[in-house]
Amino acid sequence: MTDERIVEGLKSQFERHRLVFWYDTKHEFKDDFNSLDITGIKKLEINNNEFNIKYQVIHEEPDQKFLIYKEGASPENPIDNWLLDLELAYTNFRTDKVQLWLDELQLNSNLADTIREHETFFSSSARRNRLKEIITPEDDSLNLKFKMLFVISNSQQEIEGVVATLFSELSKEEDNTLKLFKRCNLDQFLWDSLKRLYDYKPETPTIEDFAIELFKSSFQMACNKPSQLNTESQLLFRRWKNDRNNSNSFEDLSSQYQKDLGIKEELDDIDLDSIIEVDYFEEIERYFIQSLLRDIQNQTIQRKEVKNKINRRRNSHFFNQFESVYNTLFFASELFHEMSGMNFGMESFNDGLMRYTKTWFKIDQHYRKFIFNFQRSSQPTLLNDLYEFVENKYSNDFLLKVNDVWQSKIDPIKSWKSDEITSQMKFYDHFVGEYRRKETKLAVIISDAMRYEVGDELLSIIRERDRFDAELHPVLASVPSYTQLGMASLLPNQNLKIHDVNNGTISIDGRLTSGIDNRKSILESNDNSISTTAKHAKDIINLRTTDVKDLVRNNDLIYIYHNVIDAAGDTTNSEDTVFKAVSDAIKELNNLVKKLTSGNINHILITSDHGFIYQNRKLDDSEYLGEAAQGDEINYTDRRFVIGKGLIETHNFKKFKAEEIGLEGDEEFLFPKSINRLRKSGAGSQYVHGGLSLQEIVLPVLKINKGRESDTNPVEISILVGASRTITTSQLSIKLYQDTEVSEKIHARTLQLGIFNKDGNIISDTRTLIFDNDSSNPRDRETHVRLLLRKSADKFNNEDVFLKLEERVSNTSTFKLYKQEKYLLKRSFTNDFDF
């Protein structure tokens, strides 16, 4: 011992006590006592003068601090200790390591036995330093032991953190923390705590046994079955499971225990609707998917119910792992719903176009999204039967049928035009001209092969953005519906002509239209009063914002060419990725709009050169025409059209002359009827364009305008409180109502729900809820939630508590209050924490 350590120890004691007794049992510190000089402290020595000391410290100087020293031990018999009452009221200074630790941690001397019991823990200065950060002078022995567990397990002052650390090590087949608990003599305290808190009381407790029992009991409680552990354990389980930091250990243990507990067999006897929000095992997710799959394949479930079930699984721990599977099921259901009872009759050519743009295009959209998610799911065995069913239904009951009927409306016509929708050849005059007449800067994006249904999806995405408005207009593609003619039709034009019949190139007034330089030249020469340019989309995307601003400042009209969809589809070895390419294209176009508007251009048109047909399965021989095109001169043959002269029209081909489709020249064109293909070596056959099908010739024009004022808001949520605002059991059932349906301008909202005491401390489990329902039926927008009270809620009985909806502050881990309702917690404890 050194003088300095004694002085510091005494100073620490006097911060909390007026009187400090010091028994020098081994007669070692008399000189230290004599030399001590601590400001504000008087020294007294016990030497048969106990009554004088007591009188002085109590009556003469009741506010003075005293160090009362005795050379020797305190009396063995308490009866002989005339100062015992004062010792018990104040404190003793000891010069052993336990006392030094007490002083260092500023703990009461009545915790000396606790420290002595766990001496190994306190022998580490690192552990003492971490403990010092979380202890308080009011801590008793129980709290101190808990905090020792927290320090060893490196948790955040919650028993859940201790359990999380132990489970994490268990999943890795490690036990370092548990071994340290044992060395610090804290293992029995751990088991006693688990017994007291969760009713865990086996003959021989182990962490693995507790873990499997926790999974088992939580599942049993979710199924409304008796369980060994109490309801508080379910809160422990949920909090542990829902913490993202515990994802790996949860998944490892869940995977192991679902086999040990026979969960797959258990599910055969459980009503799935009763556990639709339970996500304790991956096997539950698989079971839901298989059940939903059966119902959709058998068409025994309504679209609305499919959507509702998938939405209720959205918060499941395993949902992201199976999201593509769920999406596959959802879009299969949407496709079946759209096709149910659909009549593909049409009165005329114009009527067929209008019907397609109003409803029929959605079937193509659902099919595309079904295939895209099916390919992403990597579950061919699970989903193969559904895939075959959807593929056949789409190809045979929609794609073929609707185009067979459509062909019957094409056959009689002698001129390729519509009274209902604008011709693609009029695009510049009709759409671009609208802005040029107002002298408004404009960007035109042409995305190769973006068919109408893709434009519809992009429309919704654009409209979801704040301050953006967009309209979708159909146009009738020029035919043959291939790139060269489509791109030329979108330029200012008077005299379109096949430039070279051997490769299908197009000219306008004798000027070639292929290539960006030629197109730029045609645009510039059309109107010398404005500045015009043409760019590739990839070049715009890579520009800095300042460079985009310069581009916009220096040009009145910007044509931008984007090629993602056709680049994938027109290549044989990548045509089966065309729907992924569509998804990528939508993202790129959305980003391109963002990039352009950041450069101060507020008006954008997005359109396409042609559409396409795609069938994911390999085609049968019957889907190719059995005859070849006949005529005096056949110059160019593609899968979906032929260019030549003196061509012969048969029952398998529709023939147009150049002037009938708006072209100069004496060329003739043959088109295989409906969706039939011509055989052509080296070319793909699943993805085709150039023909007359609705999917190839109905194209989108998106008119996008960026406004000045915000026009999007998150959807509002109401808490529907019943007649009683009193909580009388260990759980609270809540009804929440989404005030309006989610739409392009009313966005989904994610909220966290929990019950809090008046100090803002959580006393229940928490639930994260996504409100994204787009149903117009108010009942569909109701959400029912059950919260379980924690055992700590006992302390707030007969007090007001608060049900709070909280919303995360963007890009932070902080939550802000959205709404709250006050309840009175008034429970009897007869059946605490039992269902």
CSV table of N, CA and C in Angstrom, one decimal, residues 719-726 733 735 823:
chain,number,residue,atom,x,y,z
A,719,ILE,N,-55.1,5.0,-35.7
A,719,ILE,CA,-55.3,3.9,-34.7
A,719,ILE,C,-56.8,3.9,-34.3
A,720,LEU,N,-57.4,2.8,-34.5
A,720,LEU,CA,-58.8,2.6,-34.2
A,720,LEU,C,-59.0,2.1,-32.8
A,721,VAL,N,-59.3,3.0,-31.9
A,721,VAL,CA,-59.4,2.6,-30.5
A,721,VAL,C,-60.8,2.2,-30.2
A,722,GLY,N,-60.9,1.0,-29.5
A,722,GLY,CA,-62.2,0.5,-29.1
A,722,GLY,C,-62.9,1.3,-28.0
A,723,ALA,N,-63.9,0.7,-27.4
A,723,ALA,CA,-64.7,1.4,-26.4
A,723,ALA,C,-63.8,1.5,-25.1
A,724,SER,N,-62.9,0.6,-24.9
A,724,SER,CA,-62.1,0.6,-23.7
A,724,SER,C,-60.7,1.0,-24.0
A,725,ARG,N,-60.2,1.9,-23.1
A,725,ARG,CA,-58.7,2.2,-23.2
A,725,ARG,C,-58.0,1.7,-22.0
A,726,THR,N,-58.4,0.5,-21.5
A,726,THR,CA,-57.8,-0.1,-20.4
A,726,THR,C,-57.2,-1.5,-20.8
A,733,SER,N,-54.6,-6.1,-28.3
A,733,SER,CA,-54.9,-6.2,-29.7
A,733,SER,C,-55.3,-4.8,-30.3
A,735,LYS,N,-56.2,-2.4,-33.8
A,735,LYS,CA,-56.6,-2.3,-35.2
A,735,LYS,C,-56.1,-1.0,-35.7
A,823,TYR,N,-53.4,4.6,-22.9
A,823,TYR,CA,-54.2,3.5,-22.2
A,823,TYR,C,-53.8,3.5,-20.8
